[in-house]
Short mmCIF file of N, CA and C in Angstrom, two decimals:
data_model
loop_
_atom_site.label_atom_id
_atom_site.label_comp_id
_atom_site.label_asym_id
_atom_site.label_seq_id
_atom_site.Cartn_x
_atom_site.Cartn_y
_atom_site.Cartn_z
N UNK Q 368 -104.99 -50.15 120.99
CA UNK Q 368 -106.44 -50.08 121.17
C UNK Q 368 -107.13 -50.31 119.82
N UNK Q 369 -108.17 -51.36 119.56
CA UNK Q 369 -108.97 -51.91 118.82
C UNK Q 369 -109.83 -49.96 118.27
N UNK Q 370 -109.72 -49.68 116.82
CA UNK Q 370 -110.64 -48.63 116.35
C UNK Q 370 -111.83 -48.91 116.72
N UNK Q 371 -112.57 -48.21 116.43
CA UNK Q 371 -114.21 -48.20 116.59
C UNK Q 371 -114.55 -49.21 115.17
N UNK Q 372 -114.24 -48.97 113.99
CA UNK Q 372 -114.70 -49.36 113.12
C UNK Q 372 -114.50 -51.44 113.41
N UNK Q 373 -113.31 -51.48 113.43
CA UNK Q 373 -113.18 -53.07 114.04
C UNK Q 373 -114.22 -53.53 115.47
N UNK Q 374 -114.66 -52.63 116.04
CA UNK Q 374 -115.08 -53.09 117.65
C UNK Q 374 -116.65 -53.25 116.20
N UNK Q 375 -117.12 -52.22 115.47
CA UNK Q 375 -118.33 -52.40 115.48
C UNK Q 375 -118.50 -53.60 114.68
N UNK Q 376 -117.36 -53.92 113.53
CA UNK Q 376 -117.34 -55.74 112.83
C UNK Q 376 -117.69 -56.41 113.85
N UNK Q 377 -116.67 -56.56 114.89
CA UNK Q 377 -116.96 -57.64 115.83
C UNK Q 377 -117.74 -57.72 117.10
N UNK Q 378 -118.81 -56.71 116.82
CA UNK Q 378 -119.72 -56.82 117.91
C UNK Q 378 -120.43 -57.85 118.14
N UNK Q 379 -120.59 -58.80 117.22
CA UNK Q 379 -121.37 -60.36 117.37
C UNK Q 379 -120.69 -61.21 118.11
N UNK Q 380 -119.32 -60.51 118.41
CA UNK Q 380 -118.24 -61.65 119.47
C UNK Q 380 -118.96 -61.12 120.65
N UNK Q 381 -119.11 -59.72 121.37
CA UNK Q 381 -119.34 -59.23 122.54
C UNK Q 381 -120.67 -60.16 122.89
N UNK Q 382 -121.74 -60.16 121.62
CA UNK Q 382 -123.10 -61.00 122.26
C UNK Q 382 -122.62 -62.24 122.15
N UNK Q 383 -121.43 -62.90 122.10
CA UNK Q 383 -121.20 -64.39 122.60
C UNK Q 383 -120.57 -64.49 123.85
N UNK Q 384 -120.31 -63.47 124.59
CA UNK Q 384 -119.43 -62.74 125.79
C UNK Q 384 -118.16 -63.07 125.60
N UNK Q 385 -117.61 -63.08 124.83
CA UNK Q 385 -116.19 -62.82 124.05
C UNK Q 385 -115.77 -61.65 124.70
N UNK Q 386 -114.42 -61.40 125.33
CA UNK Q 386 -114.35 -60.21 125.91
C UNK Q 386 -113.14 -59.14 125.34
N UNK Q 387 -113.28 -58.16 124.99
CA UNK Q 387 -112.37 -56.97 124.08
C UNK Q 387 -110.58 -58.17 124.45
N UNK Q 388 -110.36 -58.04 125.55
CA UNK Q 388 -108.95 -58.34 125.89
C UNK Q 388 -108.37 -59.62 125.49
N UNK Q 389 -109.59 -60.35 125.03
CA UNK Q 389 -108.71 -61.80 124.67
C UNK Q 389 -108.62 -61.38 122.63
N UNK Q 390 -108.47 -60.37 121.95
CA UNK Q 390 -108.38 -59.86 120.88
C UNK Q 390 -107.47 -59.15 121.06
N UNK Q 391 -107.36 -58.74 121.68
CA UNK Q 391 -106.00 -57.68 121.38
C UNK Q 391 -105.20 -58.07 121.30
N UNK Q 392 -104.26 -57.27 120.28
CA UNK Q 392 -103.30 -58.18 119.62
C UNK Q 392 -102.85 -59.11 118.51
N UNK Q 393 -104.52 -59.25 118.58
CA UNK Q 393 -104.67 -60.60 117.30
C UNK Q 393 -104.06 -60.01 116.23
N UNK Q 394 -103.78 -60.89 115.24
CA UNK Q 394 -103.26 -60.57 113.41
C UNK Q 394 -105.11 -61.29 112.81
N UNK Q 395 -105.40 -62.03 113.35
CA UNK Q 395 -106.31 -62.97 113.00
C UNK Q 395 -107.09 -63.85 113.71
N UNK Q 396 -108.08 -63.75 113.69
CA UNK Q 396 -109.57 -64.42 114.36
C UNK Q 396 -110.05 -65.53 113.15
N UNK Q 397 -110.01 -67.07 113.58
CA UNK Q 397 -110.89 -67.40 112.92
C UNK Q 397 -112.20 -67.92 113.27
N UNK Q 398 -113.33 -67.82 112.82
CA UNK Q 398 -114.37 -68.30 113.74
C UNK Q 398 -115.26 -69.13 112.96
N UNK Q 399 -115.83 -69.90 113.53
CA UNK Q 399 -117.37 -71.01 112.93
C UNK Q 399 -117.62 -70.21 111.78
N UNK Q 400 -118.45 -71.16 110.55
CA UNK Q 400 -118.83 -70.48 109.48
C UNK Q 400 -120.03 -70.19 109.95
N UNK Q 401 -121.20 -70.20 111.11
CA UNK Q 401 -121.96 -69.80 111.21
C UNK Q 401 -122.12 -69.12 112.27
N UNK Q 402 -120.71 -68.25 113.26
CA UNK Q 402 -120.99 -67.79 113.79
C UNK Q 402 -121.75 -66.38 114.38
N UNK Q 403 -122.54 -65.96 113.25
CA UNK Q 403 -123.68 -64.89 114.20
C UNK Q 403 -124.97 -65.78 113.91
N UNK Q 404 -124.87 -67.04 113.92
CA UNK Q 404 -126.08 -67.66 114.81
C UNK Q 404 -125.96 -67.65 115.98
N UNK Q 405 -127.10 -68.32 117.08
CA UNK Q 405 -126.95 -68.05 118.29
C UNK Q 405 -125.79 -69.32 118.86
N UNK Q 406 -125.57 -69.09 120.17
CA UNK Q 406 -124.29 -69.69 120.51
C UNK Q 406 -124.64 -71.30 120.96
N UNK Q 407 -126.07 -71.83 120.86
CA UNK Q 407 -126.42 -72.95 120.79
C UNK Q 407 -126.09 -73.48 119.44
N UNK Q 408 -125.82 -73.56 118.35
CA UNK Q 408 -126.48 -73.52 117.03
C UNK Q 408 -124.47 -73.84 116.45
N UNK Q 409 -123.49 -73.16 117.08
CA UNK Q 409 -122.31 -72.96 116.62
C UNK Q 409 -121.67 -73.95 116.49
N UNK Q 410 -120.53 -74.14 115.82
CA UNK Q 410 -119.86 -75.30 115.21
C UNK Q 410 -118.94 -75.24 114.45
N UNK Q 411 -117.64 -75.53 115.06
CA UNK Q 411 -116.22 -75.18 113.93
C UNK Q 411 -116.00 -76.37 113.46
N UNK Q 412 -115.53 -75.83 112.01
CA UNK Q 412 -115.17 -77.03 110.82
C UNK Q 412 -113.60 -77.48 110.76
N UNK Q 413 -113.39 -78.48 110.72
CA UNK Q 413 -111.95 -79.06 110.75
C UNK Q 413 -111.04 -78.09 110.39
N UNK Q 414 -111.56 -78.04 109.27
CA UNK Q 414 -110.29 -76.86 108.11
C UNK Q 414 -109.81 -76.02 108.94
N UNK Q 415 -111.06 -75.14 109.53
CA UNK Q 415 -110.77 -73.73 110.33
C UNK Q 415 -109.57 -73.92 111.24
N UNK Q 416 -109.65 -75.45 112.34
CA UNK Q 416 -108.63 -75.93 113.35
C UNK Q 416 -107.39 -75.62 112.46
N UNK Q 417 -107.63 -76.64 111.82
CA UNK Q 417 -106.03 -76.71 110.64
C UNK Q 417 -105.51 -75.52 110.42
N UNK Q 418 -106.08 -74.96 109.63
CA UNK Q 418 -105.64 -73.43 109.20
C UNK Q 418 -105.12 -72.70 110.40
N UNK Q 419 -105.90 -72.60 111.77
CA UNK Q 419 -105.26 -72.17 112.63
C UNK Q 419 -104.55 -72.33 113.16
N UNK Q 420 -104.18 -73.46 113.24
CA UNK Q 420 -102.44 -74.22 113.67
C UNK Q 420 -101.83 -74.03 112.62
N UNK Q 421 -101.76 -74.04 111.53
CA UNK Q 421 -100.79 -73.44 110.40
C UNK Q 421 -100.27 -71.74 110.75
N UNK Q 422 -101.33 -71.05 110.85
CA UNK Q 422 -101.02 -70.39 110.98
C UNK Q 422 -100.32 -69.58 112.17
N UNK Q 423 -100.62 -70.22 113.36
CA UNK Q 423 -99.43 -70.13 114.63
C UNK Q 423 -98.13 -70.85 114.29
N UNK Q 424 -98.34 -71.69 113.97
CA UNK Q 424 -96.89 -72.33 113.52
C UNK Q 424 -95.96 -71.48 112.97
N UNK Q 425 -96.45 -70.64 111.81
CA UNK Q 425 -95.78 -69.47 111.20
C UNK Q 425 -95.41 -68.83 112.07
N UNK Q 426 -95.74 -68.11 112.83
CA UNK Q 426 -95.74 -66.94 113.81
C UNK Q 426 -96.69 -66.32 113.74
N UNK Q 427 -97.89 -66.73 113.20
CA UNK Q 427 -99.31 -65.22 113.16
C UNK Q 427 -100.20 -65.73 114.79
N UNK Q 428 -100.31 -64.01 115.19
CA UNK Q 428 -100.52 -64.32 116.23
C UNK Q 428 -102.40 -64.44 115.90
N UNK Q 429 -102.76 -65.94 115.75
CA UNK Q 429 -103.75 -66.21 115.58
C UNK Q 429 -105.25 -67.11 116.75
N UNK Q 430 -106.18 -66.51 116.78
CA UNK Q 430 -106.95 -67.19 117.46
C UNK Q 430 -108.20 -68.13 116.87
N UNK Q 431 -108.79 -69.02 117.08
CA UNK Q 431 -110.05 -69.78 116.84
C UNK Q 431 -110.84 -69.53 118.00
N UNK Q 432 -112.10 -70.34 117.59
CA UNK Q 432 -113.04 -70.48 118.79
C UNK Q 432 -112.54 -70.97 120.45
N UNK Q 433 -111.59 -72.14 120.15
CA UNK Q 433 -111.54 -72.26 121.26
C UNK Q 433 -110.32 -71.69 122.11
N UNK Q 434 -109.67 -70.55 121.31
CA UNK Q 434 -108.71 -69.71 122.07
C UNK Q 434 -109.51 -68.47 122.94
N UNK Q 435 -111.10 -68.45 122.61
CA UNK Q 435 -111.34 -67.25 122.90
C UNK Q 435 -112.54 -67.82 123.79
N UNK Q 436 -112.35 -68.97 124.19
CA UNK Q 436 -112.93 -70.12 125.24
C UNK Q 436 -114.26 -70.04 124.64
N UNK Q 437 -114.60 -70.18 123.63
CA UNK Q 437 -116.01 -70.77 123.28
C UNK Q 437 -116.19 -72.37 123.07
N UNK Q 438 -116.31 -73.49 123.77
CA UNK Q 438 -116.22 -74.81 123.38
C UNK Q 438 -117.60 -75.44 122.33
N UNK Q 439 -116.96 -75.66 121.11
CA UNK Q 439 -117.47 -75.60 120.64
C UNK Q 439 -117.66 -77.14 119.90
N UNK Q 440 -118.11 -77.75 119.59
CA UNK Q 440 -118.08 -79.19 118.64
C UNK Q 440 -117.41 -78.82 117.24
N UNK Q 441 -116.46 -79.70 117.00
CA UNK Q 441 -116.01 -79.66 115.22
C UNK Q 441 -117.24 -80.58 114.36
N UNK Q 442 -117.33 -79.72 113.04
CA UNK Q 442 -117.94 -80.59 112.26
C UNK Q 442 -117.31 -81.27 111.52
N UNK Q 443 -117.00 -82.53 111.00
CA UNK Q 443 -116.50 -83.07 110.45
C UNK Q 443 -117.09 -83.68 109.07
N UNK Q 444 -117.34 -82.75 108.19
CA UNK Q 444 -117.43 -83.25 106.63
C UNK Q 444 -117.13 -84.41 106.31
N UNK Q 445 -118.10 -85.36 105.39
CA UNK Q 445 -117.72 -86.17 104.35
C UNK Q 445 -117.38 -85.97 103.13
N UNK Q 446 -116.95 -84.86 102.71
CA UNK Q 446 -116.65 -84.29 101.38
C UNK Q 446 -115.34 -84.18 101.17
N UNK Q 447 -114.96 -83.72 99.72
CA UNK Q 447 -113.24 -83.22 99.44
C UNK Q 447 -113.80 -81.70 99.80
N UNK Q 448 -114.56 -80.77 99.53
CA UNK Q 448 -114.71 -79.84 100.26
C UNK Q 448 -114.01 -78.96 101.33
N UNK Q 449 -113.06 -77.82 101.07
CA UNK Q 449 -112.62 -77.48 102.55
C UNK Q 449 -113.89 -76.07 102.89
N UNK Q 450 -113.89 -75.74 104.00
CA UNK Q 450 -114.48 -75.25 105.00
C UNK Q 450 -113.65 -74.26 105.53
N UNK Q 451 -113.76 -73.12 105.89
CA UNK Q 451 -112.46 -72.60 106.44
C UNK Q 451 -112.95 -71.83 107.06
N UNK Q 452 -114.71 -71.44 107.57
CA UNK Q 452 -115.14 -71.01 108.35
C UNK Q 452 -115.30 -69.26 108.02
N UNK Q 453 -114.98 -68.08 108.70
CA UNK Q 453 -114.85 -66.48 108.67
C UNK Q 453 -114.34 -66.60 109.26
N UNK Q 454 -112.95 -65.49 108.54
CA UNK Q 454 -111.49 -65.48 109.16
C UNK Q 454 -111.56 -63.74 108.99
N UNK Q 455 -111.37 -62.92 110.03
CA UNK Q 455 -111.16 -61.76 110.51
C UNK Q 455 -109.56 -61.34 110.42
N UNK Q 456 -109.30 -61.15 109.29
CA UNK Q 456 -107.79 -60.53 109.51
C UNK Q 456 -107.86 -59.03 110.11
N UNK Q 457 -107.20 -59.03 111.03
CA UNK Q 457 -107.16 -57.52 111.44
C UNK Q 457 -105.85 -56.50 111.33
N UNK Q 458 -104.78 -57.65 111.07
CA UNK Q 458 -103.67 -56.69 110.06
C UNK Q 458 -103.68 -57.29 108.95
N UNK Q 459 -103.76 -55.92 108.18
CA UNK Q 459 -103.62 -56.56 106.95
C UNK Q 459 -102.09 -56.05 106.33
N UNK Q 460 -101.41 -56.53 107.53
CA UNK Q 460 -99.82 -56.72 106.82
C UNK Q 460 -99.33 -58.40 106.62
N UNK Q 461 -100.31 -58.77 107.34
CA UNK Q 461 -100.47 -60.56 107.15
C UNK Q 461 -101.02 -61.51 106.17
N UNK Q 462 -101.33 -60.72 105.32
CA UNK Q 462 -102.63 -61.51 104.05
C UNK Q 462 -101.78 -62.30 103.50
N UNK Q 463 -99.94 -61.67 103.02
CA UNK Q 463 -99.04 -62.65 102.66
C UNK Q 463 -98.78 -63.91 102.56
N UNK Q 464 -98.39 -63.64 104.52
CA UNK Q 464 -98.34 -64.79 104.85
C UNK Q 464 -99.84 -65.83 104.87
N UNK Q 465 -100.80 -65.41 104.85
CA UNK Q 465 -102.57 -66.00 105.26
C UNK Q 465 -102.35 -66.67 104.22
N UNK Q 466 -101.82 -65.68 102.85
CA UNK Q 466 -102.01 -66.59 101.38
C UNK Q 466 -101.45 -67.43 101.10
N UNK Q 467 -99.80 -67.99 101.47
CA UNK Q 467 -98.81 -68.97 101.59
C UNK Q 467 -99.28 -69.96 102.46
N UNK Q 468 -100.03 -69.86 103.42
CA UNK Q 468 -100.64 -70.71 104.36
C UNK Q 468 -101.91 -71.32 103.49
N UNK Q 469 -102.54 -70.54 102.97
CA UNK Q 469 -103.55 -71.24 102.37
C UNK Q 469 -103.78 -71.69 100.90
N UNK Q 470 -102.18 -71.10 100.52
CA UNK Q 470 -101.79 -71.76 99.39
C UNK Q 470 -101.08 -73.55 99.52
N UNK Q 471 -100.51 -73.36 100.66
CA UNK Q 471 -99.89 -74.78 100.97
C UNK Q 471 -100.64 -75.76 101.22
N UNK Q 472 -102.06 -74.99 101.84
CA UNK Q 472 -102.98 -76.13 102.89
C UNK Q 472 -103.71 -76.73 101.14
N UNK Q 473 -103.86 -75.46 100.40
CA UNK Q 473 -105.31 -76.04 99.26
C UNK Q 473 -104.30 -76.48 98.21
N UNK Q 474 -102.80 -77.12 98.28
CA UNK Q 474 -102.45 -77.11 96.99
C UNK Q 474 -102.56 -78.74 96.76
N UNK Q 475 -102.82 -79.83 97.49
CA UNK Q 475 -103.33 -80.82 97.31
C UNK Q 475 -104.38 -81.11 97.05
N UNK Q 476 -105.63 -80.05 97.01
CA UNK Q 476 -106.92 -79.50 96.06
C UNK Q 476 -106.55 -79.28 94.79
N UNK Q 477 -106.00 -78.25 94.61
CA UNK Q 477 -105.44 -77.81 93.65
C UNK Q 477 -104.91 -79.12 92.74
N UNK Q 478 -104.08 -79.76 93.34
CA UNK Q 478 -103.79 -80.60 92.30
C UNK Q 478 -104.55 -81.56 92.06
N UNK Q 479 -105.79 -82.04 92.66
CA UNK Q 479 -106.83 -82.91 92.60
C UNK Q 479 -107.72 -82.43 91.39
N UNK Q 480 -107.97 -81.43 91.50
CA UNK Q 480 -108.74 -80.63 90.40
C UNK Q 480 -108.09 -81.05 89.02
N UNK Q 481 -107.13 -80.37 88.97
CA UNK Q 481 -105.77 -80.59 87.60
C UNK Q 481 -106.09 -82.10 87.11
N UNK Q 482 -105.93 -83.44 87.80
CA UNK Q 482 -105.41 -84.90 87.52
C UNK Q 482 -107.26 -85.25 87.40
N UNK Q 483 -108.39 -84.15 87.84
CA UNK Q 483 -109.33 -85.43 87.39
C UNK Q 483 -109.69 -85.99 86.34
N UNK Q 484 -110.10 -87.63 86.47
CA UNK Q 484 -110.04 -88.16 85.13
C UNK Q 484 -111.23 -87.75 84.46
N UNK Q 485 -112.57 -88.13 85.35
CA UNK Q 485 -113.61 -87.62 85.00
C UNK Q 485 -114.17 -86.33 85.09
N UNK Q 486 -114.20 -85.20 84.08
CA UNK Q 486 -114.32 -84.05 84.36
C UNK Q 486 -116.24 -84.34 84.41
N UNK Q 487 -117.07 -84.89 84.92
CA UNK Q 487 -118.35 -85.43 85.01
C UNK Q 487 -118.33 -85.41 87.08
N UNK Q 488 -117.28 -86.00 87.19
CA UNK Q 488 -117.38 -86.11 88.77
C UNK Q 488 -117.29 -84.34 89.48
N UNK Q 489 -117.64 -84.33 90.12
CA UNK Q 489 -117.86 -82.93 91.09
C UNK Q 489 -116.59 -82.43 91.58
N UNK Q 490 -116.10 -81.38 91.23
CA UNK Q 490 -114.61 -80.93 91.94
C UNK Q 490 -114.86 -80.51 93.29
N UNK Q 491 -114.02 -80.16 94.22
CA UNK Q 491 -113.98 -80.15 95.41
C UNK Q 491 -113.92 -78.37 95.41
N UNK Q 492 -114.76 -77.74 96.13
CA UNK Q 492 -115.04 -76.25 96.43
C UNK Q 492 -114.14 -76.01 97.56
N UNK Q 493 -113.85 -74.70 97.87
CA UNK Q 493 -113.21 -73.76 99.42
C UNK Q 493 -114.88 -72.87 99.83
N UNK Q 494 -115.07 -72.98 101.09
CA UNK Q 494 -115.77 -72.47 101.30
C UNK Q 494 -115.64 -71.36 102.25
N UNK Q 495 -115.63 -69.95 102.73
CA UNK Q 495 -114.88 -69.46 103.32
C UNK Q 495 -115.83 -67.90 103.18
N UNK Q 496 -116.00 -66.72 104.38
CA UNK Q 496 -115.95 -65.80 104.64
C UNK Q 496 -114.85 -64.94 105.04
N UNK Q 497 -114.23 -63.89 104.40
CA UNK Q 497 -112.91 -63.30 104.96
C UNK Q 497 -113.11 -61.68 105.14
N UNK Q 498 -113.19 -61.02 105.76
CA UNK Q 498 -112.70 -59.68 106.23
C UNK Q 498 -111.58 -59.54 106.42
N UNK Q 499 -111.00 -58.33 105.61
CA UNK Q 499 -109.61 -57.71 105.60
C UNK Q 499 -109.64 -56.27 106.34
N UNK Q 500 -109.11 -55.75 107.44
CA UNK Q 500 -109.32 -54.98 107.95
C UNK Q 500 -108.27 -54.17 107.75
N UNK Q 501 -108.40 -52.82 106.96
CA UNK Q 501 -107.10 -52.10 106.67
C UNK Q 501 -107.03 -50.31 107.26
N UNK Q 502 -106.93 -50.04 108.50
CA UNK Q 502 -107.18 -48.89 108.67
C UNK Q 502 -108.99 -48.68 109.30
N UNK Q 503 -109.38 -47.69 108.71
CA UNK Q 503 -111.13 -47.51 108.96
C UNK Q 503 -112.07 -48.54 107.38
N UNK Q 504 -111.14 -48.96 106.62
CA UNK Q 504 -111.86 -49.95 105.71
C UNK Q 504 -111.86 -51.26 105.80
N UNK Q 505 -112.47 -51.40 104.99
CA UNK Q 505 -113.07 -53.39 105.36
C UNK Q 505 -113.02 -53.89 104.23
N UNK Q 506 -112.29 -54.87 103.84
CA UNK Q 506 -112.81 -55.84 102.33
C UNK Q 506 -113.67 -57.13 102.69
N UNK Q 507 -114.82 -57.30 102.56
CA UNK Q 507 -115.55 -58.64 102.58
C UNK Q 507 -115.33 -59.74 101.48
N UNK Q 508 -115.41 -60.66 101.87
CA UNK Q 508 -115.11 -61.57 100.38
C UNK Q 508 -115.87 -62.80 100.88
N UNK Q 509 -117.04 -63.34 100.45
CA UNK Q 509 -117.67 -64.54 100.55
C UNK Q 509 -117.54 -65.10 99.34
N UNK Q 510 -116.72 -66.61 99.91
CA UNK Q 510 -116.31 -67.31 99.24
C UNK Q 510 -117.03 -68.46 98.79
N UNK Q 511 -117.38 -68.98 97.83
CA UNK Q 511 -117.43 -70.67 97.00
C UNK Q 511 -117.31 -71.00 95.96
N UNK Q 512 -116.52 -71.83 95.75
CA UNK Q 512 -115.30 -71.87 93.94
C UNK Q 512 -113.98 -72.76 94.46
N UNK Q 513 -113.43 -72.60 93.62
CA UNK Q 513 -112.33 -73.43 93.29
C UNK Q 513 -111.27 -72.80 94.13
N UNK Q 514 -109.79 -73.72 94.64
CA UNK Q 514 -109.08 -72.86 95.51
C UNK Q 514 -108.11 -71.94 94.70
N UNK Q 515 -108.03 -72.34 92.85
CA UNK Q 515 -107.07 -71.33 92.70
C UNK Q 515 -106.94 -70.10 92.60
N UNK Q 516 -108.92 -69.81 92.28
CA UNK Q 516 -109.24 -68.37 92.00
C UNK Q 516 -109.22 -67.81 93.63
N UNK Q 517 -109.84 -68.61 94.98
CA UNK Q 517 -109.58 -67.88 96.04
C UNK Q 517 -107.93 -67.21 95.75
N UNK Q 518 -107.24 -68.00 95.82
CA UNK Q 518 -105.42 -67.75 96.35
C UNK Q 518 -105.49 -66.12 94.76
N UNK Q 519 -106.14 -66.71 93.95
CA UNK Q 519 -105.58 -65.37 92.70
C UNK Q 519 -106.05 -63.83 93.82
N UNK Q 520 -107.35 -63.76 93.98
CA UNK Q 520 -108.63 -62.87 94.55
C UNK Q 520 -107.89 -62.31 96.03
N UNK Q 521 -106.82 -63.06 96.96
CA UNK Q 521 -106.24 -63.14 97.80
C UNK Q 521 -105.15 -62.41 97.61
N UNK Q 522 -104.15 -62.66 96.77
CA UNK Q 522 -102.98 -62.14 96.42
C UNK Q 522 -102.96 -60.57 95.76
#
């Protein structure tokens, strides 16, 4: 059974009629970076997809928008930019693995950053909301910067 303190984080799922039972269980929710706008307005970013198939692949028992039947449109960026939307970890015996996953996905960032020629051209940002849910506490972390300090801030 979901604590009180997690039901009251994710009460912005209940006003999308998201229902308690398709969460249970989760290790991890990831959702639209703008999801407590209204449910006209919503929109998942590539990355978020990606990341979430990475992360089932592993074994984390992970959901997105459209596991929790919200159909939603992907946005698809023209940028080096990743996107990774607000990701709800709700064990936080998984951050490990979250961080190896999102160390693998950003390390071709990572090395883009390192090789540029022109340090004049614009490096490529992570953009990202994360809640760590540990017990009755919460870590928030709003993210925009570079991916190595996310993965340091992570670990």
């Amino acid at each position: 059974m979901m604590n009180l303190h997690k039901k009251m984080a994710l009460k912005d799922l209940w006003n999308l009629g998201i229902e308690e039972d398709l969460i249970k269980g989760l290790d991890i929710i990831i959702l639209p970076e703008n999801y407590d706008e209204n449910r006209d307005n919503l929109y998942d970013a590539q990355d978020s997809i990606t990341i979430s198939k990475l992360l089932k692949e592993e074994g984390v028992s992970c959901a997105n928008s459209y596991d929790l039947n919200l159909d939603l449109p992907t946005k698809d960026r023209k940028s080096s930019d990743v996107w990774i939307g607000q990701m709800y970890i709700l064990n936080d015996l998984i951050v490990p693995m979250v961080v190896g996953v999102l160390q693998s996905y950003l390390q071709p960032l990572i090395l883009q950053r390192k090789n540029r020629r022109d340090s004049r051209a614009p490096a490529a940002d992570v953009h990202t909301e994360i809640k760590i849910f540990k017990g009755a506490d919460e870590t928030s972390i709003s993210y925009k910067g570079d991916p190595e300090t996310l993965i340091k801030i992570l670990e």
